[in-house]
Amino acid sequence: CHCSSEKDEL
Amino acid sequence: MNIFRLAGDLSHLAAIIILLIKIWKTRSCAGISGRSQVLFAIVFITRYLDLFTNFISAYNTAMKVFFLGSSIGTVYLMYLKFKATYDHNHDTFRIEFLLLPTALLSLVLNHEFSVMEILWTFSIYLESVAILPQLFMVSKTGEAESITSHYLFALGSYRGLYILNWIYRYYFEGFYDIIAIVAGCVQTILYCDFFYLYITKVLKGKKLQLPA
């Protein structure tokens, strides 16, 4: 999944 | 975090700082598109809502807070503090032509149909085209101050370096985000013409001037 909870980029 | 990602972030940070220094030192925002700056502020506000819901790292939080603060600060400097120097006659790109299509696209092409995810997707799509009013302004006036060129070069390099970061992450971490990658490539391609002029003119000490 690429959901918001995994987003570590800026 | 890899070297490309860090270099990209530092390039992004440098771009924003160059712009703020230019405006603050010259007490003027001549040659800068307020419309692009408003779009960047919208990009950061819609993307960094996860500051309230998700903690990743101190680095991540600090950068997000800085990008939010500086983009809103730039809009404040342009539209209030140094309003008299804002060159609005040349800043005429219709931003609804960017806002509406990117908003629609984010509703159709997203990873998940949720408020946070759609706003994140919208911010990615909008960022990819947010520089167009600025590039349009440069092409309209036919020139840009050196400091504005350095700003644009740093800002363009940032997404280019992110592409290298995504290639690295794909090979070494098996991670990829197709929305970010496609939008990031579009974003970088928009700068190609400018990169060419920057390398052939500005780096040789000449002013960035478009052929008549």
PDB file of C-alpha atoms in Angstrom:
ATOM      1  CA  CYS A   1       0.000   0.000   0.000  1.00  0.00           C
ATOM      2  CA  HIS A   2       1.169   3.547  -0.679  1.00  0.00           C
ATOM      3  CA  CYS A   3      -1.202   5.296   1.681  1.00  0.00           C
ATOM      4  CA  SER A   4      -0.478   8.490   3.571  1.00  0.00           C
ATOM      5  CA  SER A   5       0.585   6.625   6.668  1.00  0.00           C
ATOM      6  CA  GLU A   6       3.673   5.315   4.880  1.00  0.00           C
ATOM      7  CA  LYS A   7       4.764   8.517   3.162  1.00  0.00           C
ATOM      8  CA  ASP A   8       8.186   9.554   4.360  1.00  0.00           C
ATOM      9  CA  GLU A   9       9.150  11.828   1.473  1.00  0.00           C
ATOM     10  CA  LEU A  10       8.700  15.578   1.393  1.00  0.00           C
TER      11      LEU A  10
ATOM     12  CA  MET B   1      17.161   8.183   3.272  1.00  0.00           C
ATOM     13  CA  ASN B   2      19.765   8.016   0.534  1.00  0.00           C
ATOM     14  CA  ILE B   3      22.199  10.563  -0.872  1.00  0.00           C
ATOM     15  CA  PHE B   4      19.913  11.554  -3.787  1.00  0.00           C
ATOM     16  CA  ARG B   5      16.984  12.141  -1.486  1.00  0.00           C
ATOM     17  CA  LEU B   6      19.102  14.229   0.890  1.00  0.00           C
ATOM     18  CA  ALA B   7      20.605  16.219  -1.995  1.00  0.00           C
ATOM     19  CA  GLY B   8      17.101  16.785  -3.376  1.00  0.00           C
ATOM     20  CA  ASP B   9      15.804  18.040  -0.053  1.00  0.00           C
ATOM     21  CA  LEU B  10      18.808  20.329   0.409  1.00  0.00           C
ATOM     22  CA  SER B  11      18.340  21.675  -3.108  1.00  0.00           C
ATOM     23  CA  HIS B  12      14.676  22.366  -2.342  1.00  0.00           C
ATOM     24  CA  LEU B  13      15.662  24.052   0.907  1.00  0.00           C
ATOM     25  CA  ALA B  14      18.313  26.120  -0.892  1.00  0.00           C
ATOM     26  CA  ALA B  15      15.772  27.268  -3.504  1.00  0.00           C
ATOM     27  CA  ILE B  16      13.392  28.547  -0.850  1.00  0.00           C
ATOM     28  CA  ILE B  17      16.173  30.265   1.102  1.00  0.00           C
ATOM     29  CA  ILE B  18      17.579  31.902  -2.079  1.00  0.00           C
ATOM     30  CA  LEU B  19      14.126  33.282  -2.858  1.00  0.00           C
ATOM     31  CA  LEU B  20      13.595  34.620   0.660  1.00  0.00           C
ATOM     32  CA  ILE B  21      17.052  36.229   0.720  1.00  0.00           C
ATOM     33  CA  LYS B  22      16.430  37.837  -2.665  1.00  0.00           C
ATOM     34  CA  ILE B  23      13.133  39.345  -1.528  1.00  0.00           C
ATOM     35  CA  TRP B  24      14.437  40.378   1.885  1.00  0.00           C
ATOM     36  CA  LYS B  25      17.777  41.876   0.802  1.00  0.00           C
ATOM     37  CA  THR B  26      16.464  43.762  -2.229  1.00  0.00           C
ATOM     38  CA  ARG B  27      13.182  44.608  -0.447  1.00  0.00           C
ATOM     39  CA  SER B  28      11.559  43.611  -3.719  1.00  0.00           C
ATOM     40  CA  CYS B  29       9.799  40.687  -5.334  1.00  0.00           C
ATOM     41  CA  ALA B  30      10.242  41.960  -8.894  1.00  0.00           C
ATOM     42  CA  GLY B  31      10.407  39.138 -11.414  1.00  0.00           C
ATOM     43  CA  ILE B  32       8.818  36.605  -9.070  1.00  0.00           C
ATOM     44  CA  SER B  33       5.415  35.106  -9.857  1.00  0.00           C
ATOM     45  CA  GLY B  34       3.096  35.525  -6.883  1.00  0.00           C
ATOM     46  CA  ARG B  35       0.766  33.030  -8.531  1.00  0.00           C
ATOM     47  CA  SER B  36       3.412  30.288  -8.483  1.00  0.00           C
ATOM     48  CA  GLN B  37       4.138  31.107  -4.846  1.00  0.00           C
ATOM     49  CA  VAL B  38       0.431  30.824  -3.955  1.00  0.00           C
ATOM     50  CA  LEU B  39       0.320  27.441  -5.725  1.00  0.00           C
ATOM     51  CA  PHE B  40       3.374  26.230  -3.770  1.00  0.00           C
ATOM     52  CA  ALA B  41       1.732  27.323  -0.509  1.00  0.00           C
ATOM     53  CA  ILE B  42      -1.390  25.314  -1.491  1.00  0.00           C
ATOM     54  CA  VAL B  43       0.878  22.346  -2.364  1.00  0.00           C
ATOM     55  CA  PHE B  44       2.516  22.338   1.065  1.00  0.00           C
ATOM     56  CA  ILE B  45      -0.710  22.924   3.008  1.00  0.00           C
ATOM     57  CA  THR B  46      -2.543  20.061   1.286  1.00  0.00           C
ATOM     58  CA  ARG B  47       0.445  17.675   1.465  1.00  0.00           C
ATOM     59  CA  TYR B  48       1.598  18.205   5.025  1.00  0.00           C
ATOM     60  CA  LEU B  49      -1.739  17.733   6.795  1.00  0.00           C
ATOM     61  CA  ASP B  50      -0.206  14.465   8.007  1.00  0.00           C
ATOM     62  CA  LEU B  51       1.894  16.542  10.409  1.00  0.00           C
ATOM     63  CA  PHE B  52      -1.122  16.224  12.693  1.00  0.00           C
ATOM     64  CA  THR B  53      -1.766  12.529  12.159  1.00  0.00           C
ATOM     65  CA  ASN B  54       1.566  10.824  11.614  1.00  0.00           C
ATOM     66  CA  PHE B  55       5.056  11.273  13.022  1.00  0.00           C
ATOM     67  CA  ILE B  56       7.897  10.024  10.823  1.00  0.00           C
ATOM     68  CA  SER B  57      11.074  11.655  12.153  1.00  0.00           C
ATOM     69  CA  ALA B  58      12.309  14.924  13.629  1.00  0.00           C
ATOM     70  CA  TYR B  59      13.937  15.654  10.238  1.00  0.00           C
ATOM     71  CA  ASN B  60      10.685  15.069   8.401  1.00  0.00           C
ATOM     72  CA  THR B  61       8.671  17.237  10.784  1.00  0.00           C
ATOM     73  CA  ALA B  62      11.246  20.058  10.812  1.00  0.00           C
ATOM     74  CA  MET B  63      11.405  20.189   7.000  1.00  0.00           C
ATOM     75  CA  LYS B  64       7.624  20.148   6.657  1.00  0.00           C
ATOM     76  CA  VAL B  65       7.229  22.948   9.188  1.00  0.00           C
ATOM     77  CA  PHE B  66       9.918  24.975   7.408  1.00  0.00           C
ATOM     78  CA  PHE B  67       8.394  24.466   3.942  1.00  0.00           C
ATOM     79  CA  LEU B  68       4.945  25.402   5.220  1.00  0.00           C
ATOM     80  CA  GLY B  69       6.173  28.465   7.100  1.00  0.00           C
ATOM     81  CA  SER B  70       8.456  29.721   4.332  1.00  0.00           C
ATOM     82  CA  SER B  71       5.874  29.287   1.566  1.00  0.00           C
ATOM     83  CA  ILE B  72       3.192  31.105   3.533  1.00  0.00           C
ATOM     84  CA  GLY B  73       5.806  33.718   4.520  1.00  0.00           C
ATOM     85  CA  THR B  74       6.753  34.262   0.853  1.00  0.00           C
ATOM     86  CA  VAL B  75       3.100  34.819  -0.066  1.00  0.00           C
ATOM     87  CA  TYR B  76       2.836  37.303   2.818  1.00  0.00           C
ATOM     88  CA  LEU B  77       5.964  39.187   1.646  1.00  0.00           C
ATOM     89  CA  MET B  78       4.695  39.353  -1.936  1.00  0.00           C
ATOM     90  CA  TYR B  79       1.075  40.265  -1.377  1.00  0.00           C
ATOM     91  CA  LEU B  80       1.382  42.418   1.750  1.00  0.00           C
ATOM     92  CA  LYS B  81       4.804  43.606   2.900  1.00  0.00           C
ATOM     93  CA  PHE B  82       6.425  44.246  -0.505  1.00  0.00           C
ATOM     94  CA  LYS B  83       3.196  44.459  -2.478  1.00  0.00           C
ATOM     95  CA  ALA B  84       4.325  47.662  -4.261  1.00  0.00           C
ATOM     96  CA  THR B  85       7.254  45.819  -5.901  1.00  0.00           C
ATOM     97  CA  TYR B  86       5.155  42.885  -7.116  1.00  0.00           C
ATOM     98  CA  ASP B  87       5.173  42.830 -10.883  1.00  0.00           C
ATOM     99  CA  HIS B  88       1.553  41.752 -11.327  1.00  0.00           C
ATOM    100  CA  ASN B  89       1.248  43.112 -14.868  1.00  0.00           C
ATOM    101  CA  HIS B  90       3.511  40.319 -16.071  1.00  0.00           C
ATOM    102  CA  ASP B  91       2.080  37.670 -13.749  1.00  0.00           C
ATOM    103  CA  THR B  92      -1.013  36.775 -15.716  1.00  0.00           C
ATOM    104  CA  PHE B  93      -1.046  32.977 -15.987  1.00  0.00           C
ATOM    105  CA  ARG B  94      -4.554  31.711 -15.192  1.00  0.00           C
ATOM    106  CA  ILE B  95      -4.056  29.406 -12.224  1.00  0.00           C
ATOM    107  CA  GLU B  96      -7.544  27.918 -12.458  1.00  0.00           C
ATOM    108  CA  PHE B  97      -6.248  26.137 -15.575  1.00  0.00           C
ATOM    109  CA  LEU B  98      -3.832  24.326 -13.250  1.00  0.00           C
ATOM    110  CA  LEU B  99      -6.002  24.015 -10.122  1.00  0.00           C
ATOM    111  CA  LEU B 100      -9.101  22.528 -11.745  1.00  0.00           C
ATOM    112  CA  PRO B 101      -7.465  19.805 -13.882  1.00  0.00           C
ATOM    113  CA  THR B 102      -5.138  18.708 -11.071  1.00  0.00           C
ATOM    114  CA  ALA B 103      -8.065  18.625  -8.619  1.00  0.00           C
ATOM    115  CA  LEU B 104     -10.126  16.518 -11.037  1.00  0.00           C
ATOM    116  CA  LEU B 105      -7.203  14.219 -11.806  1.00  0.00           C
ATOM    117  CA  SER B 106      -6.547  13.632  -8.105  1.00  0.00           C
ATOM    118  CA  LEU B 107     -10.171  12.531  -7.678  1.00  0.00           C
ATOM    119  CA  VAL B 108      -9.793  10.006 -10.511  1.00  0.00           C
ATOM    120  CA  LEU B 109      -6.189   8.790 -10.244  1.00  0.00           C
ATOM    121  CA  ASN B 110      -5.275   8.144  -6.616  1.00  0.00           C
ATOM    122  CA  HIS B 111      -4.105   5.282  -4.425  1.00  0.00           C
ATOM    123  CA  GLU B 112      -7.162   5.409  -2.164  1.00  0.00           C
ATOM    124  CA  PHE B 113     -10.380   7.414  -2.174  1.00  0.00           C
ATOM    125  CA  SER B 114      -9.946   9.145   1.185  1.00  0.00           C
ATOM    126  CA  VAL B 115      -9.654  12.826   2.073  1.00  0.00           C
ATOM    127  CA  MET B 116      -5.998  12.677   3.140  1.00  0.00           C
ATOM    128  CA  GLU B 117      -4.963  10.568   0.170  1.00  0.00           C
ATOM    129  CA  ILE B 118      -6.796  12.737  -2.373  1.00  0.00           C
ATOM    130  CA  LEU B 119      -5.305  15.929  -0.913  1.00  0.00           C
ATOM    131  CA  TRP B 120      -1.832  14.355  -1.018  1.00  0.00           C
ATOM    132  CA  THR B 121      -2.371  13.299  -4.644  1.00  0.00           C
ATOM    133  CA  PHE B 122      -3.693  16.757  -5.537  1.00  0.00           C
ATOM    134  CA  SER B 123      -0.576  18.343  -4.005  1.00  0.00           C
ATOM    135  CA  ILE B 124       1.694  16.062  -6.033  1.00  0.00           C
ATOM    136  CA  TYR B 125      -0.119  16.870  -9.294  1.00  0.00           C
ATOM    137  CA  LEU B 126      -0.296  20.582  -8.512  1.00  0.00           C
ATOM    138  CA  GLU B 127       3.391  20.771  -7.575  1.00  0.00           C
ATOM    139  CA  SER B 128       4.353  19.299 -10.935  1.00  0.00           C
ATOM    140  CA  VAL B 129       2.854  22.302 -12.754  1.00  0.00           C
ATOM    141  CA  ALA B 130       3.033  25.021 -10.077  1.00  0.00           C
ATOM    142  CA  ILE B 131       6.128  26.606 -11.626  1.00  0.00           C
ATOM    143  CA  LEU B 132       4.345  27.340 -14.930  1.00  0.00           C
ATOM    144  CA  PRO B 133       3.196  30.880 -13.943  1.00  0.00           C
ATOM    145  CA  GLN B 134       6.830  31.670 -13.048  1.00  0.00           C
ATOM    146  CA  LEU B 135       8.209  30.260 -16.301  1.00  0.00           C
ATOM    147  CA  PHE B 136       5.451  32.069 -18.199  1.00  0.00           C
ATOM    148  CA  MET B 137       6.466  35.314 -16.491  1.00  0.00           C
ATOM    149  CA  VAL B 138      10.122  34.824 -17.449  1.00  0.00           C
ATOM    150  CA  SER B 139       9.146  34.126 -21.050  1.00  0.00           C
ATOM    151  CA  LYS B 140       6.839  37.143 -21.088  1.00  0.00           C
ATOM    152  CA  THR B 141       9.461  39.593 -19.854  1.00  0.00           C
ATOM    153  CA  GLY B 142      12.168  37.737 -21.811  1.00  0.00           C
ATOM    154  CA  GLU B 143      14.654  37.810 -18.960  1.00  0.00           C
ATOM    155  CA  ALA B 144      15.309  36.911 -15.341  1.00  0.00           C
ATOM    156  CA  GLU B 145      17.669  38.292 -12.727  1.00  0.00           C
ATOM    157  CA  SER B 146      20.580  35.967 -11.896  1.00  0.00           C
ATOM    158  CA  ILE B 147      19.277  35.338  -8.395  1.00  0.00           C
ATOM    159  CA  THR B 148      15.887  34.314  -9.834  1.00  0.00           C
ATOM    160  CA  SER B 149      17.715  31.933 -12.194  1.00  0.00           C
ATOM    161  CA  HIS B 150      19.596  30.368  -9.273  1.00  0.00           C
ATOM    162  CA  TYR B 151      16.282  29.934  -7.465  1.00  0.00           C
ATOM    163  CA  LEU B 152      14.730  28.221 -10.483  1.00  0.00           C
ATOM    164  CA  PHE B 153      17.772  26.014 -10.996  1.00  0.00           C
ATOM    165  CA  ALA B 154      17.768  24.816  -7.377  1.00  0.00           C
ATOM    166  CA  LEU B 155      14.003  24.254  -7.489  1.00  0.00           C
ATOM    167  CA  GLY B 156      14.220  22.286 -10.740  1.00  0.00           C
ATOM    168  CA  SER B 157      17.185  20.217  -9.550  1.00  0.00           C
ATOM    169  CA  TYR B 158      15.265  19.112  -6.486  1.00  0.00           C
ATOM    170  CA  ARG B 159      12.701  17.021  -8.368  1.00  0.00           C
ATOM    171  CA  GLY B 160      15.384  15.755 -10.745  1.00  0.00           C
ATOM    172  CA  LEU B 161      17.361  14.470  -7.753  1.00  0.00           C
ATOM    173  CA  TYR B 162      14.187  12.901  -6.398  1.00  0.00           C
ATOM    174  CA  ILE B 163      13.928  10.876  -9.618  1.00  0.00           C
ATOM    175  CA  LEU B 164      17.385   9.422  -8.883  1.00  0.00           C
ATOM    176  CA  ASN B 165      16.153   8.745  -5.332  1.00  0.00           C
ATOM    177  CA  TRP B 166      13.139   6.860  -6.708  1.00  0.00           C
ATOM    178  CA  ILE B 167      15.348   4.778  -9.014  1.00  0.00           C
ATOM    179  CA  TYR B 168      17.570   3.968  -6.017  1.00  0.00           C
ATOM    180  CA  ARG B 169      14.595   3.059  -3.838  1.00  0.00           C
ATOM    181  CA  TYR B 170      13.091   0.872  -6.536  1.00  0.00           C
ATOM    182  CA  TYR B 171      16.299  -1.162  -6.905  1.00  0.00           C
ATOM    183  CA  PHE B 172      17.422  -1.309  -3.299  1.00  0.00           C
ATOM    184  CA  GLU B 173      14.172  -1.171  -1.325  1.00  0.00           C
ATOM    185  CA  GLY B 174      11.621  -2.442  -3.841  1.00  0.00           C
ATOM    186  CA  PHE B 175       9.659   0.725  -3.126  1.00  0.00           C
ATOM    187  CA  TYR B 176       7.981   2.888  -5.711  1.00  0.00           C
ATOM    188  CA  ASP B 177       5.065   5.283  -5.882  1.00  0.00           C
ATOM    189  CA  ILE B 178       3.826   5.599  -9.418  1.00  0.00           C
ATOM    190  CA  ILE B 179       1.907   8.857  -8.807  1.00  0.00           C
ATOM    191  CA  ALA B 180       4.962  10.629  -7.377  1.00  0.00           C
ATOM    192  CA  ILE B 181       7.242   9.236 -10.093  1.00  0.00           C
ATOM    193  CA  VAL B 182       5.113  10.240 -13.096  1.00  0.00           C
ATOM    194  CA  ALA B 183       4.312  13.696 -11.667  1.00  0.00           C
ATOM    195  CA  GLY B 184       7.956  14.174 -10.674  1.00  0.00           C
ATOM    196  CA  CYS B 185       9.105  13.371 -14.207  1.00  0.00           C
ATOM    197  CA  VAL B 186       6.575  15.832 -15.684  1.00  0.00           C
ATOM    198  CA  GLN B 187       7.775  18.453 -13.194  1.00  0.00           C
ATOM    199  CA  THR B 188      11.425  17.943 -14.113  1.00  0.00           C
ATOM    200  CA  ILE B 189      10.717  17.980 -17.866  1.00  0.00           C
ATOM    201  CA  LEU B 190       9.078  21.410 -17.530  1.00  0.00           C
ATOM    202  CA  TYR B 191      12.433  22.794 -16.394  1.00  0.00           C
ATOM    203  CA  CYS B 192      14.514  21.343 -19.263  1.00  0.00           C
ATOM    204  CA  ASP B 193      14.329  24.428 -21.457  1.00  0.00           C
ATOM    205  CA  PHE B 194      15.274  26.588 -18.472  1.00  0.00           C
ATOM    206  CA  PHE B 195      18.161  24.256 -17.495  1.00  0.00           C
ATOM    207  CA  TYR B 196      19.561  24.625 -20.989  1.00  0.00           C
ATOM    208  CA  LEU B 197      19.473  28.421 -20.786  1.00  0.00           C
ATOM    209  CA  TYR B 198      20.894  28.386 -17.260  1.00  0.00           C
ATOM    210  CA  ILE B 199      23.878  26.254 -18.231  1.00  0.00           C
ATOM    211  CA  THR B 200      24.610  28.028 -21.506  1.00  0.00           C
ATOM    212  CA  LYS B 201      24.084  31.578 -20.212  1.00  0.00           C
ATOM    213  CA  VAL B 202      23.914  32.151 -16.456  1.00  0.00           C
ATOM    214  CA  LEU B 203      26.847  29.886 -15.587  1.00  0.00           C
ATOM    215  CA  LYS B 204      28.947  31.793 -18.135  1.00  0.00           C
ATOM    216  CA  GLY B 205      28.236  35.025 -16.306  1.00  0.00           C
ATOM    217  CA  LYS B 206      25.559  36.289 -18.650  1.00  0.00           C
ATOM    218  CA  LYS B 207      22.092  37.363 -17.709  1.00  0.00           C
ATOM    219  CA  LEU B 208      19.290  34.971 -18.527  1.00  0.00           C
ATOM    220  CA  GLN B 209      17.784  36.563 -21.590  1.00  0.00           C
ATOM    221  CA  LEU B 210      15.543  34.843 -24.060  1.00  0.00           C
ATOM    222  CA  PRO B 211      16.140  35.263 -27.787  1.00  0.00           C
ATOM    223  CA  ALA B 212      13.862  37.998 -29.127  1.00  0.00           C
TER     224      ALA B 212
END
